[in-house]
């Protein structure tokens, strides 16, 4: 169905809005668009391939070269040729030390702790490098369409955290693109398969995306044209590259090549990498591989044996995703394969056995994500009405409360966009500042979770502890970017911050955090109840001391001494780690103080009434 828009003032025909879709991949990137309901993936001028290798080369003349031409420099000048830049996006140096030994170029540990790549005397940020790839894609589609484009939808792995999503946005901006939406790759892929177009159908879909550098699995439920992501899981350190590395390691041991030697000889490293990838691809259609010089060979059987542990890891992530979605595996109607690595027949057969169903792989697994991005772009442009995408947040978001406890405000697997808030108060009299520290993770103590940032709510009017009414509000937008607002209701003071965390989180870390929370649930519960008891005890100590001060005239010396010794017992119990001791000291103090409090209240009331002259 073609559409025409007319500018009512000038009477001119306006081109329908065009928003492009970009799959910014670790290994390969693509650009696509939808025109009149039809999806087009833009190919290179020769029409051979739509894949743009995500590689940036800096030549000796100071020129920046992207894509296939850049890839040709991988062997000849590895130190000037950047690949896998997506792995570095939004990450700190500490996050990537495990990857660094496998990269042929220099990574710099900068003071601001965000990773940079050094070539000659110039430093390049991952955002800047990604922007080069995006500029190349922008130019490719502009040449193809013969017009300028400025708006885009860019996809990211479902597991990308806030800082990685923000970095992707920044890269778009730097490339001169207005990034309207960042969407998850598995969500885009399901759109490409047109799942959900039949509004009568309710379907549950698993998307298995094994690319070059990342693995993502998502469970989606599609109902009434709404795409609801029930759960996501994955590992950004698991992809086709690791299959190549498994082959490399095998050949290294067969040919007595040491790790050290490979680290020294970067050209040999790249040569082996490329041969290994070649072998892997050839084994997708053949039973044996042998290099031209016959130095390196591999049978399909041996290959499958080598990569078995990697495949097993993807199934473990899949187990987690199914569990998080709270569904049975039989309830999954469709399994969609995404990413170049799903071309390996062993992946398809393993998954069919795992899900006990046929899998969908008719569409080009390299192109489905870009197709979906273009379809989402078309929805945003208003050309496809009635569709909506809902994503989920992979980890809980919350703030630190007294005693270092994590108080989740947005629980994990909440559908986004979402906004949620909670009321808090102060714990000390006259407190005028309140620190709001934001964390991500599943553990009960913030020290085990990941800190995203903190800020101070200032100018709280001095009041007694417990009086101020402080609202903390979280807003997580459709891109997964968090805004936190704290306001004191009585005074109206408020502070708002956009959390743009400086450090990335690796997927290993993410997986570890989830596993930790399960393994430590019992320990966490113990600690949590101890801390809660201690918090309560501390506030009782404070109020009891205040109580004595205010009512010293009413009680006799004995009573005050006993009360003070109970307070001391309670204070001493705070030094230990036994919840029962704290609770029993608290009970004893309460038991003794309650009748006194009753008496004080009676006394104070009658005094107040007397003062008003009503009784007499
Ligand atoms: P990304 O999303 O990380 O950019 P892609 O989806 O483009 O990655 O997939 C790239 C990966 O797919 C590479 O590791 C490549 O070796 C692998 N790949 C491509 N074709 C084949 C094939 N025929 N057999 C096995 N692996 C393949
Ligand atoms: Mg991909």
mmCIF file of N, CA, C and O in Angstrom, residues 148 153 179 213 224 269 331 349 430 438 481 599 605 613:
data_model
loop_
_atom_site.group_PDB
_atom_site.id
_atom_site.type_symbol
_atom_site.label_atom_id
_atom_site.label_comp_id
_atom_site.label_asym_id
_atom_site.label_seq_id
_atom_site.Cartn_x
_atom_site.Cartn_y
_atom_site.Cartn_z
ATOM 1 N N UNK A 148 19.367 12.182 1.540
ATOM 2 C CA UNK A 148 19.957 12.131 2.872
ATOM 3 C C UNK A 148 19.030 11.432 3.853
ATOM 4 O O UNK A 148 17.814 11.480 3.705
ATOM 5 N N UNK A 153 16.918 3.640 13.860
ATOM 6 C CA UNK A 153 16.718 2.719 14.971
ATOM 7 C C UNK A 153 17.946 1.819 14.973
ATOM 8 O O UNK A 153 18.351 1.330 13.920
ATOM 9 N N UNK A 179 19.065 9.039 16.832
ATOM 10 C CA UNK A 179 18.681 7.668 17.179
ATOM 11 C C UNK A 179 17.345 7.686 17.920
ATOM 12 O O UNK A 179 17.273 8.062 19.083
ATOM 13 N N UNK A 213 30.227 -12.462 18.245
ATOM 14 C CA UNK A 213 30.805 -12.139 19.539
ATOM 15 C C UNK A 213 29.876 -12.306 20.716
ATOM 16 O O UNK A 213 30.307 -12.300 21.867
ATOM 17 N N UNK A 224 -2.165 -9.860 20.536
ATOM 18 C CA UNK A 224 -2.809 -8.618 20.091
ATOM 19 C C UNK A 224 -1.818 -7.638 19.473
ATOM 20 O O UNK A 224 -1.933 -6.431 19.680
ATOM 21 N N UNK A 269 48.854 -14.767 14.487
ATOM 22 C CA UNK A 269 47.597 -14.794 15.218
ATOM 23 C C UNK A 269 46.417 -14.558 14.273
ATOM 24 O O UNK A 269 45.468 -15.341 14.236
ATOM 25 N N UNK A 331 5.610 -25.131 26.009
ATOM 26 C CA UNK A 331 4.721 -24.009 25.674
ATOM 27 C C UNK A 331 5.304 -23.096 24.609
ATOM 28 O O UNK A 331 4.629 -22.182 24.133
ATOM 29 N N UNK A 349 20.543 -28.917 14.861
ATOM 30 C CA UNK A 349 20.123 -30.240 15.330
ATOM 31 C C UNK A 349 20.085 -30.293 16.859
ATOM 32 O O UNK A 349 19.180 -30.896 17.444
ATOM 33 N N UNK A 430 17.108 16.081 62.490
ATOM 34 C CA UNK A 430 17.715 17.260 61.888
ATOM 35 C C UNK A 430 18.507 16.991 60.616
ATOM 36 O O UNK A 430 19.258 17.836 60.149
ATOM 37 N N UNK A 438 22.166 4.324 43.856
ATOM 38 C CA UNK A 438 21.388 3.445 42.992
ATOM 39 C C UNK A 438 22.197 2.198 42.626
ATOM 40 O O UNK A 438 23.353 2.296 42.226
ATOM 41 N N UNK A 481 17.193 3.228 29.658
ATOM 42 C CA UNK A 481 17.973 4.249 30.368
ATOM 43 C C UNK A 481 17.172 4.747 31.575
ATOM 44 O O UNK A 481 15.966 4.980 31.493
ATOM 45 N N UNK A 599 2.917 5.836 81.584
ATOM 46 C CA UNK A 599 2.847 6.778 82.683
ATOM 47 C C UNK A 599 3.218 8.182 82.196
ATOM 48 O O UNK A 599 2.561 9.169 82.516
ATOM 49 N N UNK A 605 -0.287 14.350 79.282
ATOM 50 C CA UNK A 605 -1.617 14.771 78.847
ATOM 51 C C UNK A 605 -2.291 15.602 79.926
ATOM 52 O O UNK A 605 -2.815 16.694 79.675
ATOM 53 N N UNK A 613 -6.188 24.897 81.494
ATOM 54 C CA UNK A 613 -7.184 25.315 82.462
ATOM 55 C C UNK A 613 -8.552 24.714 82.251
ATOM 56 O O UNK A 613 -9.567 25.295 82.609
#
